[in-house]
Amino acid sequence: MIDYVHAGEPARKRLRTSHACDLCRARKIRCDGKDPCVACASTENDCTYGSEANSRGKSDLILDGVLRLETFLHKMNANLMSLQSMTTSTQTASTRTTSFSSSPLSDLHTHHQTLSRQRTRSIGQYGMSPTTPTPNELENAVLESWHTSTTESVLHWPHFDAFPSLRQHYIPIFELERSRHPLKVKSQWSDDASCNLPEEEIDATLDAFSQNFNFWYPTMSLHQLEKTKQTMLGGCHEEEDTPETCLALLTLALGYASKVTSRLVNSPRSPDSREKEEKASARSRGDLFFEKALKMLYVAQTDVSSTSAQCLFFTAIYFAFLRRPLQAWQCISSASSKCMLLLSYADSVPSTSSPYIQSSNTHLPSPRNVGAEDEERTKRIFWACYILESDYLAELSHVPLSGIARIESSVSLPVGTYHTHESPKDEELSSLYFLACISMRRLLNRVHQLLYAKDTGAGMDINRFPSVVAELDHQLEEWRDVLPSAFTFEVPEIDSMRQRKPSGEMTEHGRFLRQRYLTCRSVIYRPYLMGMLSGQSLPNINDGIGNTSPSVSPNQGILGNCKSCLDACLLHILNLRGFSQTILVDTWICSLSMAGAMLVLLAACQVPSLRNLIGPEVLAAGHHLTQLLEGWQEVAGGPSSPSVDQSVHIIKEADGFIRNVYDQDG
């Protein structure tokens, strides 16, 4: 088995044994790997190893990652359901409960059985089967509409009444985006020759697509990439309007977008004139292919196949690259609906050998040949849509849900055989990275739902949120602990940043996941900060995991938890870099998230006891964010996003007010 530990990097403690004993494997329960293991010792059974000692390979590495990530999610369900039952016992039966499983042990057992079956039989045999029990909504990580954790919600905190300029010219995000000029698409291409690319250019663009977008969202198979290349070599303007041709155009568009957003993470400066010219040329090429794809997008809307769902998902991503969230959300919603339809009927579709679906028509779209690869592709698009829809809902809390989150527990994770990269190492890492992103998004949804749901969130209930916060923080740390070594990251202390201590070596993907971690941590601990700002009398919960200590005063414990929120906000800001995934997919979302973090810091600066928790590094936050966001807009090309521009304005205003507070303190 390949081990991706960097040279000189200390080995991380494994939280799951690489090989369970025979009895634990048969019972499908966790094994600690000892001899005897705890489970066998407690039942006085013989503890033996060896039945599959040499059978582990590539699929086992991915399976290990899935099992570890899923185990902690189900464990979180059990713990939080227990907490919820204790803290909401006075609520009536009609009150809506939280989105956590009421029977996590049975669900975990079922999931392990499913994963075991996947190793020995076709993925195409199993999906949203009619015989599968209908999942209780408690099992699904749903982020409901109208939650109160958006940046717009923070801006309405009464603590900003003293800063009227923050809201003076503010326009609600939906109105701002709805009033934009529609995207202009040429009625016809004036230069069809521009679609004819030399083979070297096609290879370089597809390589950029594979290394970037298809690593983050491994939905495009090698077979599809090769077909895309052949389509482009043949001159796409001569092809019929089919989902496959549309997909080829969108793949090239995203390949060029990947060229625009790459090589910016380690550069503290703006691109030089030559780099800007290259990126502008790539953006122009990407727009050309995207516009041509939009003209035939009707075939994806009307077709029912995994390829058509893929076209809609890719279209959503390019709209995200253009910083057009409403259009991106519409395409995500359409792709989600198509995925749900396909997975609902997965078991009822006849096999490819059926004479009823064979045809002599050579132009019949290949996705109709339903098989293991096709269904695995649909599941991957499903999970990618789940991530993106939740990301948008985190800031656009009033948009209607597609319904994809309500059935996510019914759809298996993407662990089937699906070749996306030439390198087996890259393929493994891509799959594991995708799983890590899925798990983090599910955790984020539960955090938002438990703490900030409109009517049932515990965030402002001092009798409920301390225990919920402690458990969520515990599960966040477990998520971090089960990350593969290639994606592990350090979380620097503010003091170490002040002293410019070098951090350990991290990959760009690990640093991106660290940003997700810091976002989640800041939102988890925000109720303590909100309680302090509102003057509530908070309980003595001092260590972040629910333990109290007589040696620490209640006020010290509360301030410690407030500091956890503020440190996470500040670290989230100061560790932001030009990650390719952030610029291509998340610029709009990131700008709002960063504006919200600056507002939280500004609110805290108004209270002396909280201001003392914030180091002088906060004075660099506004300038750092402004440089990044304005630079990204310039690199990505116009037109600029009015939402991003408005977020930058809020960041500058908040930065000015924070500086005034520190100037007054001398």
PDB file of N, CA and C in Angstrom, residues 353-424:
ATOM      1  N   SER A 353     -26.969  -5.556 -22.167  1.00  0.00           N
ATOM      2  CA  SER A 353     -27.184  -6.680 -23.087  1.00  0.00           C
ATOM      3  C   SER A 353     -28.640  -6.822 -23.501  1.00  0.00           C
ATOM      4  N   SER A 354     -29.515  -6.039 -22.912  1.00  0.00           N
ATOM      5  CA  SER A 354     -30.924  -6.146 -23.230  1.00  0.00           C
ATOM      6  C   SER A 354     -31.177  -5.743 -24.677  1.00  0.00           C
ATOM      7  N   PRO A 355     -31.893  -6.551 -25.421  1.00  0.00           N
ATOM      8  CA  PRO A 355     -32.165  -6.202 -26.827  1.00  0.00           C
ATOM      9  C   PRO A 355     -33.062  -4.990 -26.954  1.00  0.00           C
ATOM     10  N   TYR A 356     -33.754  -4.639 -25.901  1.00  0.00           N
ATOM     11  CA  TYR A 356     -34.693  -3.532 -25.993  1.00  0.00           C
ATOM     12  C   TYR A 356     -34.006  -2.174 -26.007  1.00  0.00           C
ATOM     13  N   ILE A 357     -32.720  -2.113 -25.605  1.00  0.00           N
ATOM     14  CA  ILE A 357     -32.047  -0.807 -25.641  1.00  0.00           C
ATOM     15  C   ILE A 357     -30.910  -0.790 -26.646  1.00  0.00           C
ATOM     16  N   GLN A 358     -30.723  -1.910 -27.374  1.00  0.00           N
ATOM     17  CA  GLN A 358     -29.702  -1.907 -28.404  1.00  0.00           C
ATOM     18  C   GLN A 358     -30.256  -1.233 -29.642  1.00  0.00           C
ATOM     19  N   SER A 359     -29.356  -0.583 -30.355  1.00  0.00           N
ATOM     20  CA  SER A 359     -29.784   0.141 -31.538  1.00  0.00           C
ATOM     21  C   SER A 359     -28.653   0.164 -32.542  1.00  0.00           C
ATOM     22  N   SER A 360     -28.989   0.153 -33.803  1.00  0.00           N
ATOM     23  CA  SER A 360     -27.981   0.272 -34.851  1.00  0.00           C
ATOM     24  C   SER A 360     -27.555   1.714 -35.055  1.00  0.00           C
ATOM     25  N   ASN A 361     -28.233   2.639 -34.409  1.00  0.00           N
ATOM     26  CA  ASN A 361     -27.894   4.056 -34.522  1.00  0.00           C
ATOM     27  C   ASN A 361     -26.591   4.324 -33.784  1.00  0.00           C
ATOM     28  N   THR A 362     -25.518   4.607 -34.525  1.00  0.00           N
ATOM     29  CA  THR A 362     -24.206   4.818 -33.910  1.00  0.00           C
ATOM     30  C   THR A 362     -24.124   6.124 -33.162  1.00  0.00           C
ATOM     31  N   HIS A 363     -25.114   7.019 -33.337  1.00  0.00           N
ATOM     32  CA  HIS A 363     -25.099   8.304 -32.649  1.00  0.00           C
ATOM     33  C   HIS A 363     -25.839   8.250 -31.318  1.00  0.00           C
ATOM     34  N   LEU A 364     -26.308   7.041 -30.936  1.00  0.00           N
ATOM     35  CA  LEU A 364     -27.006   6.926 -29.653  1.00  0.00           C
ATOM     36  C   LEU A 364     -26.044   7.281 -28.527  1.00  0.00           C
ATOM     37  N   PRO A 365     -26.391   8.208 -27.650  1.00  0.00           N
ATOM     38  CA  PRO A 365     -25.478   8.618 -26.586  1.00  0.00           C
ATOM     39  C   PRO A 365     -25.020   7.430 -25.743  1.00  0.00           C
ATOM     40  N   SER A 366     -23.726   7.349 -25.504  1.00  0.00           N
ATOM     41  CA  SER A 366     -23.153   6.231 -24.762  1.00  0.00           C
ATOM     42  C   SER A 366     -23.689   6.096 -23.352  1.00  0.00           C
ATOM     43  N   PRO A 367     -24.115   7.193 -22.654  1.00  0.00           N
ATOM     44  CA  PRO A 367     -24.629   7.012 -21.298  1.00  0.00           C
ATOM     45  C   PRO A 367     -25.845   6.118 -21.201  1.00  0.00           C
ATOM     46  N   ARG A 368     -26.525   5.890 -22.339  1.00  0.00           N
ATOM     47  CA  ARG A 368     -27.676   4.988 -22.278  1.00  0.00           C
ATOM     48  C   ARG A 368     -27.207   3.555 -21.999  1.00  0.00           C
ATOM     49  N   ASN A 369     -25.928   3.285 -22.315  1.00  0.00           N
ATOM     50  CA  ASN A 369     -25.375   1.979 -21.988  1.00  0.00           C
ATOM     51  C   ASN A 369     -25.035   1.985 -20.507  1.00  0.00           C
ATOM     52  N   VAL A 370     -26.063   1.743 -19.712  1.00  0.00           N
ATOM     53  CA  VAL A 370     -25.915   1.871 -18.272  1.00  0.00           C
ATOM     54  C   VAL A 370     -25.025   0.765 -17.739  1.00  0.00           C
ATOM     55  N   GLY A 371     -24.053   1.122 -16.897  1.00  0.00           N
ATOM     56  CA  GLY A 371     -23.160   0.152 -16.304  1.00  0.00           C
ATOM     57  C   GLY A 371     -22.565   0.692 -15.034  1.00  0.00           C
ATOM     58  N   ALA A 372     -21.557  -0.010 -14.541  1.00  0.00           N
ATOM     59  CA  ALA A 372     -20.946   0.378 -13.276  1.00  0.00           C
ATOM     60  C   ALA A 372     -20.323   1.763 -13.365  1.00  0.00           C
ATOM     61  N   GLU A 373     -19.593   2.044 -14.441  1.00  0.00           N
ATOM     62  CA  GLU A 373     -18.953   3.351 -14.571  1.00  0.00           C
ATOM     63  C   GLU A 373     -19.981   4.463 -14.634  1.00  0.00           C
ATOM     64  N   ASP A 374     -21.068   4.213 -15.358  1.00  0.00           N
ATOM     65  CA  ASP A 374     -22.103   5.235 -15.513  1.00  0.00           C
ATOM     66  C   ASP A 374     -22.757   5.568 -14.173  1.00  0.00           C
ATOM     67  N   GLU A 375     -23.076   4.536 -13.391  1.00  0.00           N
ATOM     68  CA  GLU A 375     -23.723   4.802 -12.115  1.00  0.00           C
ATOM     69  C   GLU A 375     -22.767   5.452 -11.121  1.00  0.00           C
ATOM     70  N   GLU A 376     -21.502   5.017 -11.148  1.00  0.00           N
ATOM     71  CA  GLU A 376     -20.524   5.643 -10.264  1.00  0.00           C
ATOM     72  C   GLU A 376     -20.348   7.122 -10.624  1.00  0.00           C
ATOM     73  N   ARG A 377     -20.387   7.431 -11.912  1.00  0.00           N
ATOM     74  CA  ARG A 377     -20.302   8.836 -12.342  1.00  0.00           C
ATOM     75  C   ARG A 377     -21.478   9.637 -11.792  1.00  0.00           C
ATOM     76  N   THR A 378     -22.659   9.068 -11.874  1.00  0.00           N
ATOM     77  CA  THR A 378     -23.844   9.757 -11.368  1.00  0.00           C
ATOM     78  C   THR A 378     -23.710  10.042  -9.875  1.00  0.00           C
ATOM     79  N   LYS A 379     -23.208   9.068  -9.129  1.00  0.00           N
ATOM     80  CA  LYS A 379     -23.040   9.272  -7.690  1.00  0.00           C
ATOM     81  C   LYS A 379     -22.019  10.354  -7.394  1.00  0.00           C
ATOM     82  N   ARG A 380     -20.962  10.410  -8.166  1.00  0.00           N
ATOM     83  CA  ARG A 380     -19.942  11.438  -7.954  1.00  0.00           C
ATOM     84  C   ARG A 380     -20.498  12.833  -8.264  1.00  0.00           C
ATOM     85  N   ILE A 381     -21.270  12.936  -9.318  1.00  0.00           N
ATOM     86  CA  ILE A 381     -21.899  14.227  -9.628  1.00  0.00           C
ATOM     87  C   ILE A 381     -22.884  14.596  -8.524  1.00  0.00           C
ATOM     88  N   PHE A 382     -23.605  13.598  -8.025  1.00  0.00           N
ATOM     89  CA  PHE A 382     -24.538  13.825  -6.917  1.00  0.00           C
ATOM     90  C   PHE A 382     -23.809  14.466  -5.738  1.00  0.00           C
ATOM     91  N   TRP A 383     -22.681  13.882  -5.326  1.00  0.00           N
ATOM     92  CA  TRP A 383     -21.968  14.395  -4.161  1.00  0.00           C
ATOM     93  C   TRP A 383     -21.336  15.755  -4.435  1.00  0.00           C
ATOM     94  N   ALA A 384     -20.873  15.962  -5.652  1.00  0.00           N
ATOM     95  CA  ALA A 384     -20.318  17.273  -5.993  1.00  0.00           C
ATOM     96  C   ALA A 384     -21.408  18.343  -5.917  1.00  0.00           C
ATOM     97  N   CYS A 385     -22.598  18.016  -6.402  1.00  0.00           N
ATOM     98  CA  CYS A 385     -23.723  18.959  -6.318  1.00  0.00           C
ATOM     99  C   CYS A 385     -24.118  19.202  -4.867  1.00  0.00           C
ATOM    100  N   TYR A 386     -24.053  18.149  -4.055  1.00  0.00           N
ATOM    101  CA  TYR A 386     -24.369  18.297  -2.630  1.00  0.00           C
ATOM    102  C   TYR A 386     -23.439  19.324  -1.980  1.00  0.00           C
ATOM    103  N   ILE A 387     -22.147  19.232  -2.272  1.00  0.00           N
ATOM    104  CA  ILE A 387     -21.179  20.178  -1.708  1.00  0.00           C
ATOM    105  C   ILE A 387     -21.480  21.591  -2.164  1.00  0.00           C
ATOM    106  N   LEU A 388     -21.662  21.769  -3.472  1.00  0.00           N
ATOM    107  CA  LEU A 388     -21.811  23.121  -4.014  1.00  0.00           C
ATOM    108  C   LEU A 388     -23.138  23.763  -3.623  1.00  0.00           C
ATOM    109  N   GLU A 389     -24.217  22.988  -3.644  1.00  0.00           N
ATOM    110  CA  GLU A 389     -25.496  23.554  -3.236  1.00  0.00           C
ATOM    111  C   GLU A 389     -25.442  24.014  -1.781  1.00  0.00           C
ATOM    112  N   SER A 390     -24.809  23.220  -0.929  1.00  0.00           N
ATOM    113  CA  SER A 390     -24.689  23.601   0.476  1.00  0.00           C
ATOM    114  C   SER A 390     -23.818  24.834   0.641  1.00  0.00           C
ATOM    115  N   ASP A 391     -22.751  24.925  -0.153  1.00  0.00           N
ATOM    116  CA  ASP A 391     -21.889  26.108  -0.095  1.00  0.00           C
ATOM    117  C   ASP A 391     -22.665  27.376  -0.429  1.00  0.00           C
ATOM    118  N   TYR A 392     -23.482  27.312  -1.456  1.00  0.00           N
ATOM    119  CA  TYR A 392     -24.267  28.492  -1.836  1.00  0.00           C
ATOM    120  C   TYR A 392     -25.359  28.786  -0.813  1.00  0.00           C
ATOM    121  N   LEU A 393     -25.971  27.724  -0.296  1.00  0.00           N
ATOM    122  CA  LEU A 393     -27.027  27.921   0.693  1.00  0.00           C
ATOM    123  C   LEU A 393     -26.477  28.538   1.973  1.00  0.00           C
ATOM    124  N   ALA A 394     -25.201  28.340   2.245  1.00  0.00           N
ATOM    125  CA  ALA A 394     -24.592  28.927   3.434  1.00  0.00           C
ATOM    126  C   ALA A 394     -24.638  30.443   3.404  1.00  0.00           C
ATOM    127  N   GLU A 395     -24.701  31.050   2.205  1.00  0.00           N
ATOM    128  CA  GLU A 395     -24.768  32.509   2.094  1.00  0.00           C
ATOM    129  C   GLU A 395     -26.071  33.005   1.470  1.00  0.00           C
ATOM    130  N   LEU A 396     -26.719  32.162   0.687  1.00  0.00           N
ATOM    131  CA  LEU A 396     -28.028  32.510   0.114  1.00  0.00           C
ATOM    132  C   LEU A 396     -29.077  31.644   0.818  1.00  0.00           C
ATOM    133  N   SER A 397     -29.424  32.018   2.033  1.00  0.00           N
ATOM    134  CA  SER A 397     -30.202  31.114   2.878  1.00  0.00           C
ATOM    135  C   SER A 397     -31.667  31.005   2.478  1.00  0.00           C
ATOM    136  N   HIS A 398     -32.134  31.828   1.545  1.00  0.00           N
ATOM    137  CA  HIS A 398     -33.552  31.792   1.188  1.00  0.00           C
ATOM    138  C   HIS A 398     -33.830  30.982  -0.078  1.00  0.00           C
ATOM    139  N   VAL A 399     -32.792  30.512  -0.753  1.00  0.00           N
ATOM    140  CA  VAL A 399     -33.038  29.766  -1.987  1.00  0.00           C
ATOM    141  C   VAL A 399     -33.693  28.428  -1.657  1.00  0.00           C
ATOM    142  N   PRO A 400     -34.605  27.967  -2.496  1.00  0.00           N
ATOM    143  CA  PRO A 400     -35.250  26.668  -2.238  1.00  0.00           C
ATOM    144  C   PRO A 400     -34.269  25.525  -2.437  1.00  0.00           C
ATOM    145  N   LEU A 401     -34.444  24.468  -1.679  1.00  0.00           N
ATOM    146  CA  LEU A 401     -33.556  23.314  -1.759  1.00  0.00           C
ATOM    147  C   LEU A 401     -33.965  22.404  -2.912  1.00  0.00           C
ATOM    148  N   SER A 402     -32.980  21.782  -3.540  1.00  0.00           N
ATOM    149  CA  SER A 402     -33.279  20.836  -4.613  1.00  0.00           C
ATOM    150  C   SER A 402     -33.820  19.526  -4.051  1.00  0.00           C
ATOM    151  N   GLY A 403     -33.507  19.235  -2.799  1.00  0.00           N
ATOM    152  CA  GLY A 403     -33.890  17.967  -2.182  1.00  0.00           C
ATOM    153  C   GLY A 403     -32.760  16.973  -2.104  1.00  0.00           C
ATOM    154  N   ILE A 404     -31.608  17.328  -2.669  1.00  0.00           N
ATOM    155  CA  ILE A 404     -30.492  16.381  -2.731  1.00  0.00           C
ATOM    156  C   ILE A 404     -29.958  16.051  -1.342  1.00  0.00           C
ATOM    157  N   ALA A 405     -29.980  17.045  -0.434  1.00  0.00           N
ATOM    158  CA  ALA A 405     -29.455  16.809   0.913  1.00  0.00           C
ATOM    159  C   ALA A 405     -30.373  15.896   1.723  1.00  0.00           C
ATOM    160  N   ARG A 406     -31.647  15.849   1.378  1.00  0.00           N
ATOM    161  CA  ARG A 406     -32.604  15.053   2.153  1.00  0.00           C
ATOM    162  C   ARG A 406     -32.479  13.558   1.887  1.00  0.00           C
ATOM    163  N   ILE A 407     -31.740  13.196   0.842  1.00  0.00           N
ATOM    164  CA  ILE A 407     -31.573  11.773   0.535  1.00  0.00           C
ATOM    165  C   ILE A 407     -30.113  11.363   0.541  1.00  0.00           C
ATOM    166  N   GLU A 408     -29.214  12.244   1.009  1.00  0.00           N
ATOM    167  CA  GLU A 408     -27.787  11.939   0.882  1.00  0.00           C
ATOM    168  C   GLU A 408     -27.392  10.661   1.612  1.00  0.00           C
ATOM    169  N   SER A 409     -28.071  10.323   2.697  1.00  0.00           N
ATOM    170  CA  SER A 409     -27.723   9.097   3.415  1.00  0.00           C
ATOM    171  C   SER A 409     -28.124   7.840   2.647  1.00  0.00           C
ATOM    172  N   SER A 410     -28.942   7.997   1.591  1.00  0.00           N
ATOM    173  CA  SER A 410     -29.360   6.844   0.790  1.00  0.00           C
ATOM    174  C   SER A 410     -28.377   6.536  -0.328  1.00  0.00           C
ATOM    175  N   VAL A 411     -27.453   7.465  -0.595  1.00  0.00           N
ATOM    176  CA  VAL A 411     -26.540   7.309  -1.727  1.00  0.00           C
ATOM    177  C   VAL A 411     -25.159   6.966  -1.196  1.00  0.00           C
ATOM    178  N   SER A 412     -24.589   5.888  -1.705  1.00  0.00           N
ATOM    179  CA  SER A 412     -23.269   5.469  -1.232  1.00  0.00           C
ATOM    180  C   SER A 412     -22.210   6.484  -1.633  1.00  0.00           C
ATOM    181  N   LEU A 413     -21.145   6.501  -0.874  1.00  0.00           N
ATOM    182  CA  LEU A 413     -20.038   7.406  -1.165  1.00  0.00           C
ATOM    183  C   LEU A 413     -19.270   6.924  -2.390  1.00  0.00           C
ATOM    184  N   PRO A 414     -18.527   7.819  -3.033  1.00  0.00           N
ATOM    185  CA  PRO A 414     -17.826   7.470  -4.285  1.00  0.00           C
ATOM    186  C   PRO A 414     -16.588   6.626  -4.034  1.00  0.00           C
ATOM    187  N   VAL A 415     -16.783   5.328  -3.909  1.00  0.00           N
ATOM    188  CA  VAL A 415     -15.653   4.423  -3.661  1.00  0.00           C
ATOM    189  C   VAL A 415     -15.580   3.320  -4.710  1.00  0.00           C
ATOM    190  N   GLY A 416     -16.408   3.380  -5.735  1.00  0.00           N
ATOM    191  CA  GLY A 416     -16.392   2.353  -6.765  1.00  0.00           C
ATOM    192  C   GLY A 416     -15.234   2.544  -7.724  1.00  0.00           C
ATOM    193  N   THR A 417     -14.999   1.539  -8.549  1.00  0.00           N
ATOM    194  CA  THR A 417     -13.941   1.618  -9.549  1.00  0.00           C
ATOM    195  C   THR A 417     -14.318   2.644 -10.609  1.00  0.00           C
ATOM    196  N   TYR A 418     -13.497   3.671 -10.734  1.00  0.00           N
ATOM    197  CA  TYR A 418     -13.779   4.743 -11.682  1.00  0.00           C
ATOM    198  C   TYR A 418     -12.454   5.439 -11.971  1.00  0.00           C
ATOM    199  N   HIS A 419     -11.895   5.180 -13.125  1.00  0.00           N
ATOM    200  CA  HIS A 419     -10.552   5.664 -13.448  1.00  0.00           C
ATOM    201  C   HIS A 419     -10.614   7.102 -13.959  1.00  0.00           C
ATOM    202  N   THR A 420      -9.984   7.982 -13.183  1.00  0.00           N
ATOM    203  CA  THR A 420     -10.027   9.411 -13.508  1.00  0.00           C
ATOM    204  C   THR A 420      -8.663   9.993 -13.854  1.00  0.00           C
ATOM    205  N   HIS A 421      -7.579   9.300 -13.475  1.00  0.00           N
ATOM    206  CA  HIS A 421      -6.233   9.825 -13.703  1.00  0.00           C
ATOM    207  C   HIS A 421      -5.316   8.705 -14.196  1.00  0.00           C
ATOM    208  N   GLU A 422      -4.332   9.081 -14.997  1.00  0.00           N
ATOM    209  CA  GLU A 422      -3.366   8.106 -15.501  1.00  0.00           C
ATOM    210  C   GLU A 422      -2.532   7.531 -14.365  1.00  0.00           C
ATOM    211  N   SER A 423      -2.185   8.371 -13.408  1.00  0.00           N
ATOM    212  CA  SER A 423      -1.370   7.932 -12.282  1.00  0.00           C
ATOM    213  C   SER A 423      -2.245   7.311 -11.199  1.00  0.00           C
ATOM    214  N   PRO A 424      -1.974   6.064 -10.795  1.00  0.00           N
ATOM    215  CA  PRO A 424      -2.750   5.468  -9.692  1.00  0.00           C
ATOM    216  C   PRO A 424      -2.653   6.279  -8.408  1.00  0.00           C
TER     217      PRO A 424
END
